[in-house]
């Protein structure tokens, strides 16, 4: 048995379950995933504006990504991204071990097809936060081994705002 330090089920978790249930009732497949991602983008734009209101300007692209992986991600998921890797050519891979929204899939493997819905919102959070900080990007998510997930951020352009 794993000894994992995860936050307890809270209002955010309950809200996410309801948002996913709602999105599934009004759309399906890719449109459901896009809907959930758009909610993540919208939420993060508001959160990042509040979080960085008194923050000094980010020096470069890497500092911006580091901030999102530590401070911003922690404010939402109660822990930092576990690993941040880059090829220094505008691609960043963020690894989150023991990702709370995926823990339930370990005990219910027949629901694995639902995982993209649970990764769409956090993908949108990353895209919206980085976009608000001047990094126009594409975010993709994958889960090769539960409950670890990887978010790949491909930077399209950087306008250095804050």
mmCIF file of C-alpha atoms in Angstrom:
data_model
loop_
_atom_site.group_PDB
_atom_site.id
_atom_site.type_symbol
_atom_site.label_atom_id
_atom_site.label_comp_id
_atom_site.label_asym_id
_atom_site.label_seq_id
_atom_site.Cartn_x
_atom_site.Cartn_y
_atom_site.Cartn_z
ATOM 1 C CA UNK A 1 0.000 0.000 0.000
ATOM 2 C CA UNK A 2 1.228 3.442 -0.931
ATOM 3 C CA UNK A 3 1.838 6.111 1.650
ATOM 4 C CA UNK A 4 0.740 9.146 -0.299
ATOM 5 C CA UNK A 5 0.455 12.694 0.939
ATOM 6 C CA UNK A 6 -2.568 13.913 -0.949
ATOM 7 C CA UNK A 7 -5.082 16.497 0.051
ATOM 8 C CA UNK A 8 -8.446 15.249 1.259
ATOM 9 C CA UNK A 9 -11.496 15.331 -0.972
ATOM 10 C CA UNK A 10 -12.633 18.930 -0.902
ATOM 11 C CA UNK A 11 -15.097 21.315 -2.507
ATOM 12 C CA UNK A 12 -12.857 21.699 -5.570
ATOM 13 C CA UNK A 13 -12.953 17.937 -6.178
ATOM 14 C CA UNK A 14 -16.742 17.896 -5.827
ATOM 15 C CA UNK A 15 -17.053 20.843 -8.191
ATOM 16 C CA UNK A 16 -14.855 19.123 -10.781
ATOM 17 C CA UNK A 17 -16.970 15.976 -10.655
ATOM 18 C CA UNK A 18 -20.113 18.038 -11.225
ATOM 19 C CA UNK A 19 -18.544 20.017 -14.083
ATOM 20 C CA UNK A 20 -17.476 16.785 -15.771
ATOM 21 C CA UNK A 21 -20.926 15.243 -15.232
ATOM 22 C CA UNK A 22 -22.577 18.345 -16.676
ATOM 23 C CA UNK A 23 -20.268 18.522 -19.689
ATOM 24 C CA UNK A 24 -20.899 14.843 -20.396
ATOM 25 C CA UNK A 25 -24.655 15.457 -20.331
ATOM 26 C CA UNK A 26 -24.497 18.308 -22.872
ATOM 27 C CA UNK A 27 -21.741 17.050 -25.177
ATOM 28 C CA UNK A 28 -19.655 14.001 -25.941
ATOM 29 C CA UNK A 29 -16.212 12.951 -27.118
ATOM 30 C CA UNK A 30 -13.911 15.698 -28.337
ATOM 31 C CA UNK A 31 -16.479 18.457 -27.867
ATOM 32 C CA UNK A 32 -16.805 17.496 -24.192
ATOM 33 C CA UNK A 33 -13.022 17.606 -23.765
ATOM 34 C CA UNK A 34 -12.821 20.998 -25.544
ATOM 35 C CA UNK A 35 -15.612 22.334 -23.315
ATOM 36 C CA UNK A 36 -13.778 21.245 -20.153
ATOM 37 C CA UNK A 37 -10.517 22.719 -21.435
ATOM 38 C CA UNK A 38 -12.232 26.038 -22.172
ATOM 39 C CA UNK A 39 -13.547 26.147 -18.597
ATOM 40 C CA UNK A 40 -9.989 25.558 -17.356
ATOM 41 C CA UNK A 41 -8.682 28.397 -19.534
ATOM 42 C CA UNK A 42 -11.348 30.789 -18.276
ATOM 43 C CA UNK A 43 -10.815 29.885 -14.615
ATOM 44 C CA UNK A 44 -7.023 30.170 -14.818
ATOM 45 C CA UNK A 45 -7.129 33.555 -16.541
ATOM 46 C CA UNK A 46 -8.997 34.919 -13.539
ATOM 47 C CA UNK A 47 -6.851 33.114 -10.966
ATOM 48 C CA UNK A 48 -3.528 34.119 -12.529
ATOM 49 C CA UNK A 49 -4.590 37.759 -12.794
ATOM 50 C CA UNK A 50 -5.297 37.827 -9.069
ATOM 51 C CA UNK A 51 -2.188 35.801 -8.146
ATOM 52 C CA UNK A 52 0.259 37.952 -10.115
ATOM 53 C CA UNK A 53 -1.258 41.364 -9.490
ATOM 54 C CA UNK A 54 1.634 42.383 -7.206
ATOM 55 C CA UNK A 55 4.243 40.074 -8.742
ATOM 56 C CA UNK A 56 7.272 41.521 -10.515
ATOM 57 C CA UNK A 57 7.619 40.953 -14.244
ATOM 58 C CA UNK A 58 8.871 37.524 -15.283
ATOM 59 C CA UNK A 59 12.359 37.656 -16.776
ATOM 60 C CA UNK A 60 11.913 35.029 -19.477
ATOM 61 C CA UNK A 61 9.869 32.132 -20.765
ATOM 62 C CA UNK A 62 11.430 29.594 -18.383
ATOM 63 C CA UNK A 63 10.751 31.755 -15.302
ATOM 64 C CA UNK A 64 7.138 32.073 -16.391
ATOM 65 C CA UNK A 65 6.731 28.307 -16.783
ATOM 66 C CA UNK A 66 8.465 27.690 -13.431
ATOM 67 C CA UNK A 67 6.066 30.082 -11.696
ATOM 68 C CA UNK A 68 3.051 28.285 -13.145
ATOM 69 C CA UNK A 69 4.485 24.876 -12.143
ATOM 70 C CA UNK A 70 5.177 25.904 -8.567
ATOM 71 C CA UNK A 71 3.067 28.767 -7.274
ATOM 72 C CA UNK A 72 0.030 28.573 -9.539
ATOM 73 C CA UNK A 73 -0.273 24.777 -9.677
ATOM 74 C CA UNK A 74 0.139 24.587 -5.876
ATOM 75 C CA UNK A 75 -2.680 27.045 -5.338
ATOM 76 C CA UNK A 76 -5.053 24.779 -7.265
ATOM 77 C CA UNK A 77 -3.836 21.241 -6.522
ATOM 78 C CA UNK A 78 -2.099 21.683 -3.136
ATOM 79 C CA UNK A 79 1.266 20.510 -4.512
ATOM 80 C CA UNK A 80 3.816 21.578 -7.085
ATOM 81 C CA UNK A 81 4.413 19.844 -10.375
ATOM 82 C CA UNK A 82 6.838 17.008 -9.562
ATOM 83 C CA UNK A 83 9.099 17.334 -12.599
ATOM 84 C CA UNK A 84 9.658 20.037 -15.186
ATOM 85 C CA UNK A 85 11.805 19.162 -18.190
ATOM 86 C CA UNK A 86 12.561 21.185 -21.279
ATOM 87 C CA UNK A 87 14.442 20.719 -24.509
ATOM 88 C CA UNK A 88 15.129 24.483 -24.499
ATOM 89 C CA UNK A 89 13.341 24.718 -27.834
ATOM 90 C CA UNK A 90 9.953 25.859 -26.551
ATOM 91 C CA UNK A 91 8.769 22.433 -25.336
ATOM 92 C CA UNK A 92 8.208 21.727 -21.642
ATOM 93 C CA UNK A 93 7.080 18.455 -20.076
ATOM 94 C CA UNK A 94 5.424 18.730 -16.666
ATOM 95 C CA UNK A 95 5.023 15.490 -14.741
ATOM 96 C CA UNK A 96 2.600 15.146 -11.865
ATOM 97 C CA UNK A 97 2.917 11.961 -9.816
ATOM 98 C CA UNK A 98 -0.077 10.874 -7.762
ATOM 99 C CA UNK A 99 -2.363 13.323 -9.575
ATOM 100 C CA UNK A 100 -5.393 13.523 -7.286
ATOM 101 C CA UNK A 101 -8.093 13.517 -10.017
ATOM 102 C CA UNK A 102 -6.684 10.245 -11.414
ATOM 103 C CA UNK A 103 -6.387 8.292 -8.162
ATOM 104 C CA UNK A 104 -9.898 6.901 -8.444
ATOM 105 C CA UNK A 105 -9.107 5.245 -11.781
ATOM 106 C CA UNK A 106 -6.703 2.814 -10.108
ATOM 107 C CA UNK A 107 -9.617 1.063 -8.430
ATOM 108 C CA UNK A 108 -12.019 1.342 -11.386
ATOM 109 C CA UNK A 109 -9.980 0.375 -14.473
ATOM 110 C CA UNK A 110 -13.073 0.000 -16.664
ATOM 111 C CA UNK A 111 -13.511 3.784 -16.566
ATOM 112 C CA UNK A 112 -10.118 4.513 -18.170
ATOM 113 C CA UNK A 113 -11.866 6.003 -21.221
ATOM 114 C CA UNK A 114 -12.953 8.876 -18.953
ATOM 115 C CA UNK A 115 -9.375 10.007 -18.214
ATOM 116 C CA UNK A 116 -9.201 12.587 -21.055
ATOM 117 C CA UNK A 117 -12.095 14.445 -19.415
ATOM 118 C CA UNK A 118 -10.196 14.604 -16.129
ATOM 119 C CA UNK A 119 -7.071 15.923 -17.874
ATOM 120 C CA UNK A 120 -8.881 18.513 -20.026
ATOM 121 C CA UNK A 121 -9.561 20.975 -17.210
ATOM 122 C CA UNK A 122 -5.969 21.022 -15.870
ATOM 123 C CA UNK A 123 -4.699 21.301 -19.464
ATOM 124 C CA UNK A 124 -6.915 24.349 -19.836
ATOM 125 C CA UNK A 125 -5.639 25.725 -16.531
ATOM 126 C CA UNK A 126 -2.067 25.535 -17.815
ATOM 127 C CA UNK A 127 -2.940 26.983 -21.219
ATOM 128 C CA UNK A 128 -4.901 29.875 -19.715
ATOM 129 C CA UNK A 129 -2.340 30.700 -17.024
ATOM 130 C CA UNK A 130 0.569 30.649 -19.446
ATOM 131 C CA UNK A 131 -1.438 32.579 -22.038
ATOM 132 C CA UNK A 132 -2.283 35.277 -19.497
ATOM 133 C CA UNK A 133 1.426 35.572 -18.724
ATOM 134 C CA UNK A 134 2.339 36.032 -22.380
ATOM 135 C CA UNK A 135 3.016 32.480 -23.519
ATOM 136 C CA UNK A 136 0.771 31.450 -26.388
ATOM 137 C CA UNK A 137 0.913 27.660 -26.215
ATOM 138 C CA UNK A 138 -0.599 24.280 -26.924
ATOM 139 C CA UNK A 139 -1.028 21.890 -23.988
ATOM 140 C CA UNK A 140 -1.504 18.154 -24.390
ATOM 141 C CA UNK A 141 -1.936 15.640 -21.592
ATOM 142 C CA UNK A 142 -1.306 11.933 -21.319
ATOM 143 C CA UNK A 143 -1.506 9.257 -18.687
ATOM 144 C CA UNK A 144 0.679 6.243 -19.405
ATOM 145 C CA UNK A 145 0.672 4.844 -15.885
ATOM 146 C CA UNK A 146 -1.861 5.730 -13.220
ATOM 147 C CA UNK A 147 -1.972 8.026 -11.372
ATOM 148 C CA UNK A 148 0.936 9.846 -13.036
ATOM 149 C CA UNK A 149 0.222 12.254 -15.859
ATOM 150 C CA UNK A 150 2.334 14.362 -18.165
ATOM 151 C CA UNK A 151 1.431 17.704 -19.653
ATOM 152 C CA UNK A 152 3.405 18.749 -22.715
ATOM 153 C CA UNK A 153 3.472 22.495 -23.271
ATOM 154 C CA UNK A 154 4.575 23.701 -26.693
ATOM 155 C CA UNK A 155 5.218 27.440 -26.753
ATOM 156 C CA UNK A 156 4.082 29.098 -29.975
ATOM 157 C CA UNK A 157 5.059 32.654 -29.071
ATOM 158 C CA UNK A 158 6.158 34.705 -26.066
ATOM 159 C CA UNK A 159 5.175 38.301 -25.557
ATOM 160 C CA UNK A 160 6.615 38.758 -22.060
ATOM 161 C CA UNK A 161 3.781 40.418 -20.171
ATOM 162 C CA UNK A 162 2.945 40.749 -16.496
#
